[in-house]
Amino acid sequence: MNKKQLSERDICTKFITPAIINAGWNIKKQVREEVSFTDGRIIVQGKMHARGKRKRADYILFNKPNEAIAIIEAKDNKKPVGSGMQQALEYADILQVPFVFTSNGDSFVFHDKTTNTEQEIALEDFPSPETLWDKYLNYIGIKDESAKKVVEQEYYIDESGMTPRYYQQNAINRTLEAIAKRQNRILLVMATGTGKTYTAFNIIWRLWKAGIKKRILFLADRNALLTQTKNGDFSPFGNDIMTIIKNRKIDKSYQIYFALYQGLTGNDESKNAYKEFSPDFFDLVIIDECHRGSASEASAWREVLDYFSSATQIGLTATPKETKDVSNINYFGEPVYSYSLKQGIEDGFLAPYKVVRITTTIDEGWRPTKGKLDKYGHEVADRIYNLKDYDRNLAIDERTNLVARKITEYLKGFDRYAKTIVFCVDIDHANRMRQALINANADLVAKHPNFVVKITGDDEVGKMELDNFTDVEEKCPVIATTSKMLTTGIDTKMVKLVVLDTNIGSMTEFKQIVGRGTRIREQDGKVFFTVMDFRKVTNLFADPDFDGDPVQIYEPGENEPVIPEEDDISEEDPILGEDGEPIDGEDGVPPHDFGDMDEEDEPRKYYVNDVKVTVAHERVQYYGPDGKLITESLKDYTKNSVQREFSSIEVFKEKWNNADKKEAIIDELKEQGILIDALREEVGKDMDAFDLICHIAFDQPALTRKDRANNVRKRNYFTKYGDVAQKVLSSLLEKYEEEGIVSIEQGGVLKVQPLNEIGSPVELVRAFGKKKDFDQAVKELESELYA
């Protein structure tokens, strides 16, 4: 056997896999081959999308299911034994795997991240699972049997075959390792839409099954979260051991409790239901959406957490809060694992987004004329009003109507039934926006009375529509206006448009709102979403904190207050009632009720309806492959990207002509965010991919596929072939003219029309001689096309 002639797959089958088996690895339970551990980033331009390449490991080795411990990168024997190590190390960092191997079938190169050493070892010296596992446990400091029991407890086996994604495994495994080392305050940071509750379930399952944690309290701040969690991800526990605490009624016969923190606490001692439990009743407390304030010493959360201080406490959040008055990190410690929005989009697990920024002619300010009265006869205070005032101190009907028209215009050009959340300043604004959107969509409201709804804490009818809005199967409601209620925790899988018509000064709240659109439902057509911004809120995208690791800002010293002066306290989170819904206080005052008067007996808010408001500027931005917003046009972006990759048109032509498959180059361009179909739509010409790139990036003439095909026909080079072969090449040329170069590169091209009408694939190939002769003829045709 000549190893040099073997493919990479043959090297795996004949050399690498036998070496693994001989070392004692169970090939069925501990070894997975050719594992794609990401889905491939979704690339969006216009209305079109494509998937980028998945990250794929040749081998991942597991101590137990979902406990990855090593990866192996395989190469054919023409390459050196250590070839591919850099890529393998990159994958190992992502998967948080400590042991990395490469092999070309002669031997292994072993990179040990626990010692930061690298050495070559013989095939027969591949280490056993016990050797690597013991080495890893020693590295992370787990030595006694009780600690090993925690990290070695197996995962829940789902009958449907569902397993945690790699980042969920990382989060679960790092958490159990921390608990095994007796760490009692743990923070997990996972972007919205990445399955925090599913991750929490697996953590609790393993700890509960191991008998390490027997009574668990799951704290949240919304009723919908509790029911959703108990009946969804946590259902394998069964209802016999789980209960939701309602109306402050405590039954101590259960093992897993779900509760709203405000349902356990109150202003007077008699309402502090949590004190009916003894302080050591729970040995594990999970705090969902812990950015809400669990780290603040002034919060009701802290009353509960301090009372159950002997329990292990795990905080879950997409957005750890680090402000002057609240620090999650100060309370929980540094996150044991973080998985960001940017990582989720890059891996293809979260939806990318476009940003539509709309500026109106009054954004910079509006001043009333002297003595101007509002709709209710109140004189409007004379000053300059701007974006911070609109809909909080001053409501302008024309501005509200313009926002509603632009939302409707977007939906009409995209999808009238695309689920949409409109974030408003307060409940009154949400109600006025609902009315404006009903008027702008009167045709569909006539068919579906609940096409537009207001979902706020004060509206029981609207709250009843929440389940329908979040249900993937339900068409309506389509548009939901809200103030605070939908900012966090609600699972809105099909939301395709997030509208910002409220002022957001908090990065935490901004991340939560953007997170409403990040879930992917590819089978239902949800692969990206759009953020429509009327308040310049998306300037926060430029903030380094937008998607960076959480940074601790405030850690009070011994004699320093944990709460700053009153005027510095963040007002981003609503006050929540016992049912977990926001109590918006004065924001709930209806337009005709001027019950809140200041010292001069002026209304809290003015309402005017005779101000001219138009769009001053509108632009669309894309979330690019580098994680930044692309503000240039698609043509400019393509030109700059291609020129970065290819220094001249000659370099591009050479790569194109030398490629065995032109589709490979098109895929490479796609990886950079260049979608040929989207380009073709914008340029508006029936052009080949090659000519599109040459025309846009290198200012070449805009040749169409028909132009190229006709040039080949004029040269009449077919005459050197027989009649049948000429018919085949002529048909291939027609197919190119209609569909492009990729269509004639397909392996099954001889089986489709019009070629299958000439003869069978065998007969058509025979017209050229052998298969290699046919392949050579196709390559010649391509050369003629691009001559």
Short mmCIF file of N, CA, C and O in Angstrom, two decimals, residues 12-100:
data_model
loop_
_atom_site.label_atom_id
_atom_site.label_comp_id
_atom_site.label_asym_id
_atom_site.label_seq_id
_atom_site.Cartn_x
_atom_site.Cartn_y
_atom_site.Cartn_z
N CYS A 12 -7.85 8.02 7.73
CA CYS A 12 -8.65 7.89 8.96
C CYS A 12 -9.05 6.44 9.20
O CYS A 12 -8.86 5.88 10.29
N THR A 13 -9.59 5.81 8.16
CA THR A 13 -10.14 4.45 8.30
C THR A 13 -9.05 3.41 8.57
O THR A 13 -9.22 2.51 9.39
N LYS A 14 -7.91 3.55 7.88
CA LYS A 14 -6.89 2.50 7.93
C LYS A 14 -5.85 2.69 9.05
O LYS A 14 -5.21 1.74 9.48
N PHE A 15 -5.70 3.93 9.52
CA PHE A 15 -4.61 4.18 10.49
C PHE A 15 -5.07 4.87 11.78
O PHE A 15 -4.77 4.41 12.88
N ILE A 16 -5.81 5.97 11.64
CA ILE A 16 -6.15 6.75 12.84
C ILE A 16 -7.19 6.05 13.70
O ILE A 16 -6.99 5.87 14.92
N THR A 17 -8.29 5.62 13.08
CA THR A 17 -9.35 4.95 13.87
C THR A 17 -8.83 3.69 14.56
O THR A 17 -9.10 3.49 15.76
N PRO A 18 -8.07 2.81 13.88
CA PRO A 18 -7.52 1.64 14.59
C PRO A 18 -6.64 2.03 15.78
O PRO A 18 -6.67 1.37 16.83
N ALA A 19 -5.87 3.10 15.64
CA ALA A 19 -5.01 3.54 16.75
C ALA A 19 -5.83 3.97 17.95
O ALA A 19 -5.49 3.69 19.11
N ILE A 20 -6.96 4.64 17.68
CA ILE A 20 -7.84 5.09 18.77
C ILE A 20 -8.46 3.88 19.47
O ILE A 20 -8.50 3.80 20.70
N ILE A 21 -8.95 2.94 18.66
CA ILE A 21 -9.59 1.75 19.24
C ILE A 21 -8.58 0.95 20.06
O ILE A 21 -8.88 0.48 21.18
N ASN A 22 -7.37 0.79 19.55
CA ASN A 22 -6.34 0.03 20.26
C ASN A 22 -5.96 0.68 21.59
O ASN A 22 -5.48 0.01 22.51
N ALA A 23 -6.20 2.01 21.70
CA ALA A 23 -5.88 2.71 22.95
C ALA A 23 -7.00 2.57 23.99
O ALA A 23 -6.86 3.07 25.11
N GLY A 24 -8.10 1.90 23.61
CA GLY A 24 -9.16 1.63 24.58
C GLY A 24 -10.38 2.52 24.46
O GLY A 24 -11.27 2.48 25.32
N TRP A 25 -10.47 3.32 23.40
CA TRP A 25 -11.63 4.19 23.23
C TRP A 25 -12.80 3.41 22.63
O TRP A 25 -12.61 2.63 21.69
N ASN A 26 -14.00 3.61 23.17
CA ASN A 26 -15.21 2.96 22.67
C ASN A 26 -15.67 3.74 21.43
O ASN A 26 -16.13 4.88 21.54
N ILE A 27 -15.54 3.11 20.27
CA ILE A 27 -15.78 3.81 19.01
C ILE A 27 -17.22 4.30 18.88
O ILE A 27 -17.51 5.30 18.22
N LYS A 28 -18.18 3.62 19.54
CA LYS A 28 -19.59 3.99 19.42
C LYS A 28 -19.99 5.06 20.43
O LYS A 28 -20.80 5.93 20.15
N LYS A 29 -19.41 5.02 21.62
CA LYS A 29 -19.84 5.92 22.69
C LYS A 29 -18.90 7.10 22.92
O LYS A 29 -19.33 8.14 23.42
N GLN A 30 -17.63 6.94 22.59
CA GLN A 30 -16.67 7.98 22.94
C GLN A 30 -16.04 8.69 21.75
O GLN A 30 -15.31 9.67 21.94
N VAL A 31 -16.33 8.23 20.55
CA VAL A 31 -15.67 8.80 19.36
C VAL A 31 -16.72 9.25 18.35
O VAL A 31 -17.62 8.47 18.00
N ARG A 32 -16.62 10.50 17.92
CA ARG A 32 -17.48 11.00 16.84
C ARG A 32 -16.59 11.52 15.72
O ARG A 32 -15.63 12.27 15.96
N GLU A 33 -16.88 11.08 14.49
CA GLU A 33 -16.08 11.48 13.34
C GLU A 33 -16.83 12.51 12.49
O GLU A 33 -18.05 12.50 12.40
N GLU A 34 -16.03 13.39 11.86
CA GLU A 34 -16.55 14.42 10.95
C GLU A 34 -17.73 15.16 11.59
O GLU A 34 -18.84 15.16 11.09
N VAL A 35 -17.44 15.82 12.71
CA VAL A 35 -18.47 16.49 13.50
C VAL A 35 -18.55 17.97 13.13
O VAL A 35 -17.57 18.70 13.28
N SER A 36 -19.70 18.40 12.63
CA SER A 36 -19.95 19.82 12.42
C SER A 36 -20.51 20.38 13.72
O SER A 36 -21.61 20.02 14.13
N PHE A 37 -19.77 21.27 14.38
CA PHE A 37 -20.23 21.77 15.67
C PHE A 37 -20.77 23.19 15.61
O PHE A 37 -21.19 23.75 16.62
N THR A 38 -20.77 23.82 14.43
CA THR A 38 -21.51 25.06 14.22
C THR A 38 -22.42 24.86 13.02
O THR A 38 -22.25 23.91 12.24
N ASP A 39 -23.37 25.79 12.84
CA ASP A 39 -24.31 25.68 11.72
C ASP A 39 -23.88 26.48 10.50
O ASP A 39 -24.48 26.36 9.44
N GLY A 40 -22.86 27.31 10.64
CA GLY A 40 -22.44 28.17 9.53
C GLY A 40 -23.20 29.48 9.56
O GLY A 40 -24.43 29.51 9.56
N ARG A 41 -22.46 30.57 9.61
CA ARG A 41 -23.06 31.90 9.71
C ARG A 41 -24.04 32.17 8.58
O ARG A 41 -23.79 31.83 7.42
N ILE A 42 -25.17 32.76 8.93
CA ILE A 42 -26.14 33.17 7.91
C ILE A 42 -25.69 34.50 7.31
O ILE A 42 -25.47 35.46 8.04
N ILE A 43 -25.53 34.52 6.00
CA ILE A 43 -25.09 35.72 5.30
C ILE A 43 -26.31 36.32 4.62
O ILE A 43 -26.98 35.65 3.84
N VAL A 44 -26.60 37.57 4.92
CA VAL A 44 -27.81 38.21 4.43
C VAL A 44 -27.46 39.46 3.63
O VAL A 44 -26.65 40.26 4.06
N GLN A 45 -28.09 39.58 2.46
CA GLN A 45 -28.03 40.82 1.70
C GLN A 45 -29.33 40.96 0.94
O GLN A 45 -29.75 40.05 0.25
N GLY A 46 -29.97 42.12 1.12
CA GLY A 46 -31.30 42.28 0.55
C GLY A 46 -32.24 41.31 1.21
O GLY A 46 -32.25 41.14 2.42
N LYS A 47 -33.03 40.62 0.40
CA LYS A 47 -33.96 39.62 0.94
C LYS A 47 -33.36 38.23 0.86
O LYS A 47 -34.01 37.24 1.19
N MET A 48 -32.12 38.13 0.39
CA MET A 48 -31.51 36.82 0.15
C MET A 48 -30.57 36.45 1.28
O MET A 48 -30.05 37.30 2.00
N HIS A 49 -30.38 35.16 1.43
CA HIS A 49 -29.45 34.69 2.46
C HIS A 49 -28.79 33.39 2.01
O HIS A 49 -29.26 32.71 1.10
N ALA A 50 -27.68 33.09 2.64
CA ALA A 50 -26.98 31.83 2.39
C ALA A 50 -26.27 31.45 3.68
O ALA A 50 -26.11 32.28 4.58
N ARG A 51 -25.86 30.21 3.79
CA ARG A 51 -25.11 29.74 4.96
C ARG A 51 -23.63 29.70 4.63
O ARG A 51 -23.21 29.23 3.57
N GLY A 52 -22.82 30.18 5.56
CA GLY A 52 -21.38 30.05 5.42
C GLY A 52 -20.94 28.64 5.80
O GLY A 52 -21.77 27.78 6.10
N LYS A 53 -19.63 28.39 5.80
CA LYS A 53 -19.11 27.06 6.12
C LYS A 53 -19.30 26.73 7.58
O LYS A 53 -19.15 27.58 8.45
N ARG A 54 -19.62 25.48 7.84
CA ARG A 54 -19.67 25.01 9.22
C ARG A 54 -18.26 24.71 9.70
O ARG A 54 -17.40 24.32 8.91
N LYS A 55 -18.03 24.88 10.98
CA LYS A 55 -16.77 24.41 11.56
C LYS A 55 -16.91 22.92 11.79
O LYS A 55 -17.88 22.45 12.39
N ARG A 56 -15.90 22.17 11.32
CA ARG A 56 -16.04 20.72 11.28
C ARG A 56 -14.74 20.07 11.78
O ARG A 56 -13.66 20.36 11.25
N ALA A 57 -14.85 19.24 12.79
CA ALA A 57 -13.69 18.53 13.33
C ALA A 57 -13.68 17.10 12.79
O ALA A 57 -14.72 16.47 12.67
N ASP A 58 -12.48 16.60 12.45
CA ASP A 58 -12.39 15.23 11.93
C ASP A 58 -12.77 14.22 13.00
O ASP A 58 -13.48 13.24 12.72
N TYR A 59 -12.29 14.42 14.23
CA TYR A 59 -12.66 13.56 15.35
C TYR A 59 -12.85 14.42 16.60
O TYR A 59 -12.05 15.34 16.85
N ILE A 60 -13.89 14.13 17.37
CA ILE A 60 -13.99 14.65 18.74
C ILE A 60 -14.11 13.44 19.66
O ILE A 60 -14.93 12.54 19.42
N LEU A 61 -13.26 13.39 20.69
CA LEU A 61 -13.26 12.28 21.64
C LEU A 61 -13.90 12.74 22.95
O LEU A 61 -13.64 13.85 23.43
N PHE A 62 -14.73 11.88 23.54
CA PHE A 62 -15.49 12.21 24.74
C PHE A 62 -15.15 11.25 25.86
O PHE A 62 -15.06 10.03 25.64
N ASN A 63 -14.98 11.79 27.07
CA ASN A 63 -14.87 10.91 28.23
C ASN A 63 -16.21 10.21 28.46
O ASN A 63 -16.28 8.99 28.63
N LYS A 64 -17.29 11.00 28.47
CA LYS A 64 -18.68 10.53 28.50
C LYS A 64 -19.46 11.40 27.53
O LYS A 64 -18.97 12.47 27.12
N PRO A 65 -20.67 11.00 27.14
CA PRO A 65 -21.44 11.82 26.20
C PRO A 65 -21.52 13.27 26.65
O PRO A 65 -21.81 13.56 27.82
N ASN A 66 -21.22 14.19 25.74
CA ASN A 66 -21.25 15.65 25.96
C ASN A 66 -20.10 16.17 26.80
O ASN A 66 -20.09 17.35 27.17
N GLU A 67 -19.11 15.33 27.11
CA GLU A 67 -17.93 15.78 27.84
C GLU A 67 -16.71 15.62 26.92
O GLU A 67 -15.94 14.67 27.03
N ALA A 68 -16.57 16.56 25.98
CA ALA A 68 -15.47 16.49 25.00
C ALA A 68 -14.14 16.69 25.71
O ALA A 68 -14.00 17.56 26.57
N ILE A 69 -13.16 15.88 25.32
CA ILE A 69 -11.85 15.96 25.99
C ILE A 69 -10.69 16.09 25.00
O ILE A 69 -9.61 16.55 25.35
N ALA A 70 -10.90 15.69 23.75
CA ALA A 70 -9.81 15.76 22.77
C ALA A 70 -10.37 15.89 21.36
O ALA A 70 -11.50 15.47 21.09
N ILE A 71 -9.57 16.50 20.46
CA ILE A 71 -9.93 16.51 19.05
C ILE A 71 -8.72 16.04 18.24
O ILE A 71 -7.58 16.16 18.68
N ILE A 72 -9.01 15.48 17.07
CA ILE A 72 -7.96 15.01 16.16
C ILE A 72 -8.21 15.62 14.79
O ILE A 72 -9.31 15.52 14.25
N GLU A 73 -7.19 16.23 14.23
CA GLU A 73 -7.25 16.75 12.87
C GLU A 73 -6.47 15.81 11.97
O GLU A 73 -5.29 15.55 12.20
N ALA A 74 -7.14 15.26 10.96
CA ALA A 74 -6.52 14.29 10.06
C ALA A 74 -6.11 14.95 8.74
O ALA A 74 -6.79 15.86 8.26
N LYS A 75 -4.99 14.50 8.17
CA LYS A 75 -4.54 14.96 6.86
C LYS A 75 -4.10 13.75 6.04
O LYS A 75 -3.79 12.68 6.59
N ASP A 76 -4.06 13.93 4.70
CA ASP A 76 -3.55 12.82 3.89
C ASP A 76 -2.03 12.74 4.07
O ASP A 76 -1.39 13.63 4.63
N ASN A 77 -1.43 11.65 3.57
CA ASN A 77 -0.04 11.36 3.84
C ASN A 77 0.95 12.22 3.04
O ASN A 77 2.15 12.17 3.28
N LYS A 78 0.43 13.01 2.12
CA LYS A 78 1.30 13.91 1.38
C LYS A 78 1.73 15.10 2.25
O LYS A 78 2.69 15.79 1.93
N LYS A 79 0.97 15.31 3.33
CA LYS A 79 1.25 16.44 4.21
C LYS A 79 2.03 15.98 5.44
O LYS A 79 1.98 14.80 5.82
N PRO A 80 2.76 16.89 6.08
CA PRO A 80 3.52 16.53 7.29
C PRO A 80 2.58 16.11 8.43
O PRO A 80 1.41 16.49 8.45
N VAL A 81 3.09 15.38 9.38
CA VAL A 81 2.28 14.84 10.47
C VAL A 81 1.65 15.94 11.31
O VAL A 81 0.55 15.78 11.85
N GLY A 82 2.30 17.09 11.43
CA GLY A 82 1.76 18.18 12.25
C GLY A 82 0.91 19.16 11.49
O GLY A 82 0.44 20.16 12.05
N SER A 83 0.66 18.89 10.21
CA SER A 83 -0.12 19.80 9.39
C SER A 83 -1.54 19.91 9.95
O SER A 83 -2.15 18.93 10.33
N GLY A 84 -2.07 21.12 10.01
CA GLY A 84 -3.43 21.33 10.51
C GLY A 84 -3.50 21.63 11.99
O GLY A 84 -4.59 21.82 12.53
N MET A 85 -2.35 21.71 12.68
CA MET A 85 -2.38 21.92 14.13
C MET A 85 -2.97 23.29 14.48
O MET A 85 -3.71 23.42 15.46
N GLN A 86 -2.67 24.33 13.70
CA GLN A 86 -3.19 25.65 14.02
C GLN A 86 -4.72 25.66 13.99
O GLN A 86 -5.37 26.23 14.88
N GLN A 87 -5.30 25.02 12.97
CA GLN A 87 -6.75 24.94 12.88
C GLN A 87 -7.30 24.12 14.03
O GLN A 87 -8.32 24.47 14.64
N ALA A 88 -6.63 23.02 14.36
CA ALA A 88 -7.08 22.16 15.45
C ALA A 88 -7.07 22.91 16.78
O ALA A 88 -7.99 22.76 17.60
N LEU A 89 -6.04 23.73 16.99
CA LEU A 89 -5.96 24.50 18.23
C LEU A 89 -7.07 25.55 18.30
O LEU A 89 -7.63 25.82 19.37
N GLU A 90 -7.41 26.13 17.14
CA GLU A 90 -8.51 27.10 17.10
C GLU A 90 -9.82 26.41 17.51
O GLU A 90 -10.59 26.92 18.32
N TYR A 91 -10.06 25.22 16.94
CA TYR A 91 -11.26 24.47 17.29
C TYR A 91 -11.25 24.07 18.77
O TYR A 91 -12.29 24.08 19.44
N ALA A 92 -10.08 23.70 19.26
CA ALA A 92 -9.97 23.29 20.67
C ALA A 92 -10.31 24.44 21.60
O ALA A 92 -10.94 24.24 22.65
N ASP A 93 -9.91 25.66 21.23
CA ASP A 93 -10.26 26.83 22.05
C ASP A 93 -11.77 27.04 22.08
O ASP A 93 -12.35 27.33 23.13
N ILE A 94 -12.40 26.89 20.92
CA ILE A 94 -13.86 27.08 20.84
C ILE A 94 -14.58 26.01 21.67
O ILE A 94 -15.50 26.31 22.44
N LEU A 95 -14.16 24.77 21.51
CA LEU A 95 -14.80 23.65 22.20
C LEU A 95 -14.33 23.49 23.64
O LEU A 95 -14.87 22.67 24.37
N GLN A 96 -13.32 24.27 24.04
CA GLN A 96 -12.70 24.18 25.37
C GLN A 96 -12.23 22.75 25.65
O GLN A 96 -12.51 22.16 26.69
N VAL A 97 -11.50 22.22 24.68
CA VAL A 97 -10.96 20.87 24.75
C VAL A 97 -9.46 20.96 25.09
O VAL A 97 -8.72 21.71 24.46
N PRO A 98 -8.99 20.18 26.08
CA PRO A 98 -7.60 20.34 26.54
C PRO A 98 -6.53 19.61 25.72
O PRO A 98 -5.36 19.94 25.80
N PHE A 99 -6.94 18.57 24.94
CA PHE A 99 -5.94 17.75 24.25
C PHE A 99 -6.20 17.75 22.75
O PHE A 99 -7.31 17.50 22.29
N VAL A 100 -5.12 18.03 21.98
CA VAL A 100 -5.25 18.23 20.54
C VAL A 100 -4.24 17.34 19.82
O VAL A 100 -3.06 17.31 20.17
#
